[in-house]
Structures are given as C-alpha cells and as structure tokens.
XYZ file of N, CA and C in Angstrom:
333
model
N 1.857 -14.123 30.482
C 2.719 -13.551 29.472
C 2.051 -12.295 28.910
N 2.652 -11.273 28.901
C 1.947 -9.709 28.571
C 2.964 -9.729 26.657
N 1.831 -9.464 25.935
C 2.147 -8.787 24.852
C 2.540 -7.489 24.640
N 3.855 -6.935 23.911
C 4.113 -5.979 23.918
C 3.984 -5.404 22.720
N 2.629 -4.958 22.028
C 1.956 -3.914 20.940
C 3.085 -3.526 20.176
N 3.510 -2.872 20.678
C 4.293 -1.904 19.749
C 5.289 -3.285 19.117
N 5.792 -4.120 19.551
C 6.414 -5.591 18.929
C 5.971 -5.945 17.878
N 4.711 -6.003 17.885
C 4.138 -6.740 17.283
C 3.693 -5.479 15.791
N 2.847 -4.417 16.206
C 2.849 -3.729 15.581
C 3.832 -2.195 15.203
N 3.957 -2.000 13.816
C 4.743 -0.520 13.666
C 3.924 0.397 12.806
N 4.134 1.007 12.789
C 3.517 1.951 11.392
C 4.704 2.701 11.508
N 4.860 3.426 10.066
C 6.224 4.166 9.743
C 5.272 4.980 8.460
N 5.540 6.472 8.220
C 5.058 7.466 7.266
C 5.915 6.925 6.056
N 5.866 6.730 5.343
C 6.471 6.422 3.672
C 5.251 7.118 2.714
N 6.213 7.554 1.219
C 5.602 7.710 0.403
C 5.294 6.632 -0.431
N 4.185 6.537 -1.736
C 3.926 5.422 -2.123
C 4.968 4.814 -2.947
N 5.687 6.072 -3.548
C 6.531 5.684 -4.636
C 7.964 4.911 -3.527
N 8.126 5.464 -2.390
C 9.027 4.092 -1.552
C 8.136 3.285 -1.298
N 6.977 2.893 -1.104
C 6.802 1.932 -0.689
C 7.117 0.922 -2.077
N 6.159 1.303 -3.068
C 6.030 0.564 -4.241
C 7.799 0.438 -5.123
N 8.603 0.879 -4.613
C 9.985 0.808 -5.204
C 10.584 0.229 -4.398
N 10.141 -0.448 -3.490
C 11.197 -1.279 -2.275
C 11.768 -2.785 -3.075
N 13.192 -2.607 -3.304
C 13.498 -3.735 -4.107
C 12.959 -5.011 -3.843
N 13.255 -6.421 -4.378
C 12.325 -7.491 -3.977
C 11.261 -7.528 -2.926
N 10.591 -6.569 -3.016
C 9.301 -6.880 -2.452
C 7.908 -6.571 -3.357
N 6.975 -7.590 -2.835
C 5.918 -7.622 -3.355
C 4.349 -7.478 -2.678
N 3.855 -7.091 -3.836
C 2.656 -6.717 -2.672
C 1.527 -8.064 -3.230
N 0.845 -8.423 -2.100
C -0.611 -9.386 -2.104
C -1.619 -9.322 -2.041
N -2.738 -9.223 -2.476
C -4.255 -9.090 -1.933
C -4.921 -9.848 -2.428
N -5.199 -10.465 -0.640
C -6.417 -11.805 -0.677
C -7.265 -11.941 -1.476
N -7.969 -13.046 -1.213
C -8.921 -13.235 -1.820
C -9.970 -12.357 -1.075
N -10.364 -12.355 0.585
C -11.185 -11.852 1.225
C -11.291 -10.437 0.465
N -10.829 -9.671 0.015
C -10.486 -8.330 -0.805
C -11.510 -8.055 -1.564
N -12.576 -7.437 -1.688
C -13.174 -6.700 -2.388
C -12.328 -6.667 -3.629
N -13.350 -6.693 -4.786
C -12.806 -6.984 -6.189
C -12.472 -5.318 -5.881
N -11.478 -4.732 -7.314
C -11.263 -3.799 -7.242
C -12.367 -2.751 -8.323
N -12.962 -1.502 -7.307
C -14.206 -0.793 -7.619
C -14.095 0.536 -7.913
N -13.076 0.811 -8.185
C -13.151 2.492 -8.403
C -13.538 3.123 -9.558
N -14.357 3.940 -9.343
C -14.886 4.619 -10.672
C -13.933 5.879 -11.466
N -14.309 6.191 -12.197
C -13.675 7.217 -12.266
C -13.360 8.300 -11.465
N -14.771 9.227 -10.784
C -14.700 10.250 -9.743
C -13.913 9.528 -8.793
N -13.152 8.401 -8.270
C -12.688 7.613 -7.174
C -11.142 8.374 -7.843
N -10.933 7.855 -9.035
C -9.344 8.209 -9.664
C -9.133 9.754 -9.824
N -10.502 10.149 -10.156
C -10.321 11.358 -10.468
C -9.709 12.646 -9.069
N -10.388 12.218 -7.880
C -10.179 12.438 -6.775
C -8.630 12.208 -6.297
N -8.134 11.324 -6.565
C -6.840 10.663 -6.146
C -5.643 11.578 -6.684
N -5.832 11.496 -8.174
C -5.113 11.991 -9.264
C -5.208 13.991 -8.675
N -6.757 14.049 -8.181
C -6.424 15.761 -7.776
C -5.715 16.142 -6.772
N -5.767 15.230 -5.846
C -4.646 15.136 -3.895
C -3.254 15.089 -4.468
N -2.712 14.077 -5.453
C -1.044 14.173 -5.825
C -1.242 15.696 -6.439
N -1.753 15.891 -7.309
C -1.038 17.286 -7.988
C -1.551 18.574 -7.400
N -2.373 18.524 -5.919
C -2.373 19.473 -5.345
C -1.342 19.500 -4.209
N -0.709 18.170 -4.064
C 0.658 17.816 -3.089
C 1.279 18.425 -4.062
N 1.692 18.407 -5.546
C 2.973 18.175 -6.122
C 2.893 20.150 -5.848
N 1.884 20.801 -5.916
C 1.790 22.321 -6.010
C 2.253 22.724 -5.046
N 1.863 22.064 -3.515
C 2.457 22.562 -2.651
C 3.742 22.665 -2.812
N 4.213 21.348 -3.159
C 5.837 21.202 -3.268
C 6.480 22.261 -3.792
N 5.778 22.934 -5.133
C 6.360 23.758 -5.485
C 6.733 25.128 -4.609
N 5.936 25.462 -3.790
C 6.182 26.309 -2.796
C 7.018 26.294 -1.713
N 6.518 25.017 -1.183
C 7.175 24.691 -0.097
C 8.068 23.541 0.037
N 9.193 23.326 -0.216
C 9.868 21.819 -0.047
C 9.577 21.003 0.883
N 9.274 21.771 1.700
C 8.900 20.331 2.984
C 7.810 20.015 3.170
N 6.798 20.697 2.379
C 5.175 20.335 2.220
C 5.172 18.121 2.099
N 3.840 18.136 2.485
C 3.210 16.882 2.607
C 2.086 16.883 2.019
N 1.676 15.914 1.625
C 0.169 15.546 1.243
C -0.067 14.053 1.843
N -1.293 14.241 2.402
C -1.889 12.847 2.994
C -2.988 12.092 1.847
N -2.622 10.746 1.532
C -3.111 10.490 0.541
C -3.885 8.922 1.157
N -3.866 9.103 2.301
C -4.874 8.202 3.212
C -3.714 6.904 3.698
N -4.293 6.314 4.234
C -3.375 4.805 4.748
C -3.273 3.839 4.029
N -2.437 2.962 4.062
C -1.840 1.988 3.591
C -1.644 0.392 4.895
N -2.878 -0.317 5.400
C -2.042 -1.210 6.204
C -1.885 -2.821 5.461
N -0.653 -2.643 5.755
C -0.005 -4.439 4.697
C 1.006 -5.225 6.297
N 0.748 -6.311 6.027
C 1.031 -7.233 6.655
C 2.815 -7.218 6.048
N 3.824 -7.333 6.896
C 5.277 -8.103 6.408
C 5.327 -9.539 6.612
N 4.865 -10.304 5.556
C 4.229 -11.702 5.992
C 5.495 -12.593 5.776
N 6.530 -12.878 6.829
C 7.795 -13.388 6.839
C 7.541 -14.819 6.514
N 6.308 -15.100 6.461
C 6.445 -16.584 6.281
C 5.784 -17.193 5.725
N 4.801 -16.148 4.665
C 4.467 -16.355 3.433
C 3.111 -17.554 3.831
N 2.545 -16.909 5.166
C 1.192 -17.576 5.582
C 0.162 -17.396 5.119
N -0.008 -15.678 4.756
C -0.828 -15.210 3.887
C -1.098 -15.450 2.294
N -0.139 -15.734 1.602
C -0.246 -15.943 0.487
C -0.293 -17.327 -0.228
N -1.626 -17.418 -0.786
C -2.553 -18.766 -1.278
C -2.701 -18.170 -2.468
N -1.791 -19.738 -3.301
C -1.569 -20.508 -2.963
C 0.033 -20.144 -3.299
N 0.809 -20.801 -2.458
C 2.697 -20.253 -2.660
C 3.029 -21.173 -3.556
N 3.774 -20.556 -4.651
C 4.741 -21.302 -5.654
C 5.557 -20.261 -4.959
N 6.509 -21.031 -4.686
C 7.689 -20.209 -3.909
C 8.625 -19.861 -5.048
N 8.837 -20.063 -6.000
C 9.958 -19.782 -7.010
C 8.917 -18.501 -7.760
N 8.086 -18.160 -7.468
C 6.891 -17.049 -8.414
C 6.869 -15.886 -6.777
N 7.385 -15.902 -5.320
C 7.182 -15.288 -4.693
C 8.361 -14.901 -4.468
N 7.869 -13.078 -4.400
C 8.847 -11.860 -4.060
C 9.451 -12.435 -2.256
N 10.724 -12.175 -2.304
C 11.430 -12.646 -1.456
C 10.623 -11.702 -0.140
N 9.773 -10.353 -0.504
C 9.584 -9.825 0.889
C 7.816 -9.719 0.327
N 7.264 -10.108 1.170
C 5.675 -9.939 0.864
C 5.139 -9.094 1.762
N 4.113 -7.656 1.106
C 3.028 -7.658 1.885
C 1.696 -7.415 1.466
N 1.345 -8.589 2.560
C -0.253 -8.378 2.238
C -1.221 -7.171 2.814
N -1.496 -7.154 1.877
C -2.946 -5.765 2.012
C -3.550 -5.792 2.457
N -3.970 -4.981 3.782
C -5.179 -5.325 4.273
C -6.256 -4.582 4.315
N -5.825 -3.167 4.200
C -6.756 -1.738 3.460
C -5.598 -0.948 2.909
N -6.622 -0.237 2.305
C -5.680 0.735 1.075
C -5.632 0.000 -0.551
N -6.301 -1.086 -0.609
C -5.957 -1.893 -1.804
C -6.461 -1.067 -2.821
N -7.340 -0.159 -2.581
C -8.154 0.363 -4.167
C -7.000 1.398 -4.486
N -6.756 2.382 -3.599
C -5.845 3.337 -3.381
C -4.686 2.761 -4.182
N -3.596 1.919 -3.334
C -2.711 1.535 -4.108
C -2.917 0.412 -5.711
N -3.806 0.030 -5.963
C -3.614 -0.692 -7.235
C -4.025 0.960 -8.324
N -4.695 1.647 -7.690
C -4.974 2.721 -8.677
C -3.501 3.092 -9.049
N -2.836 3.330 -7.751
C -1.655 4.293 -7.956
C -1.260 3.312 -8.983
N -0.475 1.750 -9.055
C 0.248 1.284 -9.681
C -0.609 1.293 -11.073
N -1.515 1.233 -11.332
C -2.626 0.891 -12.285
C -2.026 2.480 -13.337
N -1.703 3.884 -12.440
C -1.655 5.320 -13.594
C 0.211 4.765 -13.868
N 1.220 4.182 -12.840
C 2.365 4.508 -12.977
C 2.529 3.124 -14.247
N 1.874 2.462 -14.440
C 1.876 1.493 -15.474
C 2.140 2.127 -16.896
C-alpha cells in the first residue's frame, strides 16, 4: 500500500487574522510544548515585521509580509487533545505543533 503525501499532508498561505477568526475553531497546545518564553526583544521583533508589512501595504496593495510558519494539526478526532470534555471543545481543533510562541503572542497583543 503506497501513501499518498500530499493526502495526508496540505499547507495553504493564510493570514493570522484568518486563521485565528475561523468560526468554531480552536486552537491546542500540548503539553509536550515548551512553556511559553518570549521576551520582550521576541515581541518587540514581531510587533516590527506587522507594521513594516502594514507600510508596505500602504504602497503596495498586493504586498506580503512573511511572519514565519504556523504548523497545527486538523485533529478530526480530537486525539490530540488531553484531556476532552467534549461539551468545553471547539467543534474544529488545531493542535500546534510549531509556531506556538508566535501565535499566542499574536492573540496575547489582539486581547
């Protein structure tokens, strides 16, 4: 039986604010996860990449900024997440598997 990669795996370009606005879904990070460590110069850095994206924008509409990767699991069956109270879990889960400092910062300024 041959596995077919691309099946199994996708990646798709999204911004954070779609990712993090995708209705009932939720995001997870394990326990295996590094507590979360960012210092300031970590935020401070982050916070300078969006508003040197948002500058481009101003120039250019179709400008981009790369604000590093994001890989999360679409965990359909809620294998990843310990321990499940299923009435407390977002109908679409994903778990984090890098990018966690990145994205809790982001949600951590849009708070």
């Amino acid at each position: 039986m041959t596995v077919q990669i691309e099946q199994i795996f996708t990646a798709k370009a999204e911004s954070i604010q779609a990712f993090l606005s995708t209705v009932g879904q939720g995001c997870y990070i394990p326990a295996y996860q590094r507590a979360y460590a960012w210092d300031k110069d970590n935020v401070d850095r982050l916070v300078e990449d969006v508003i040197n994206g948002l500058n481009h924008l101003m120039s250019r509409t179709d400008a981009i900024s790369f604000l590093g990767t994001l890989i999360a699991i679409h965990d359909t069956q809620f294998v990843t997440v310990k321990p499940v109270y299923r009435s407390e879990v977002a109908q679409r889960v994903m778990t984090i598997i890098d990018g966690q400092q990145r994205i809790t910062t982001s949600v951590m300024i849009n708070v």
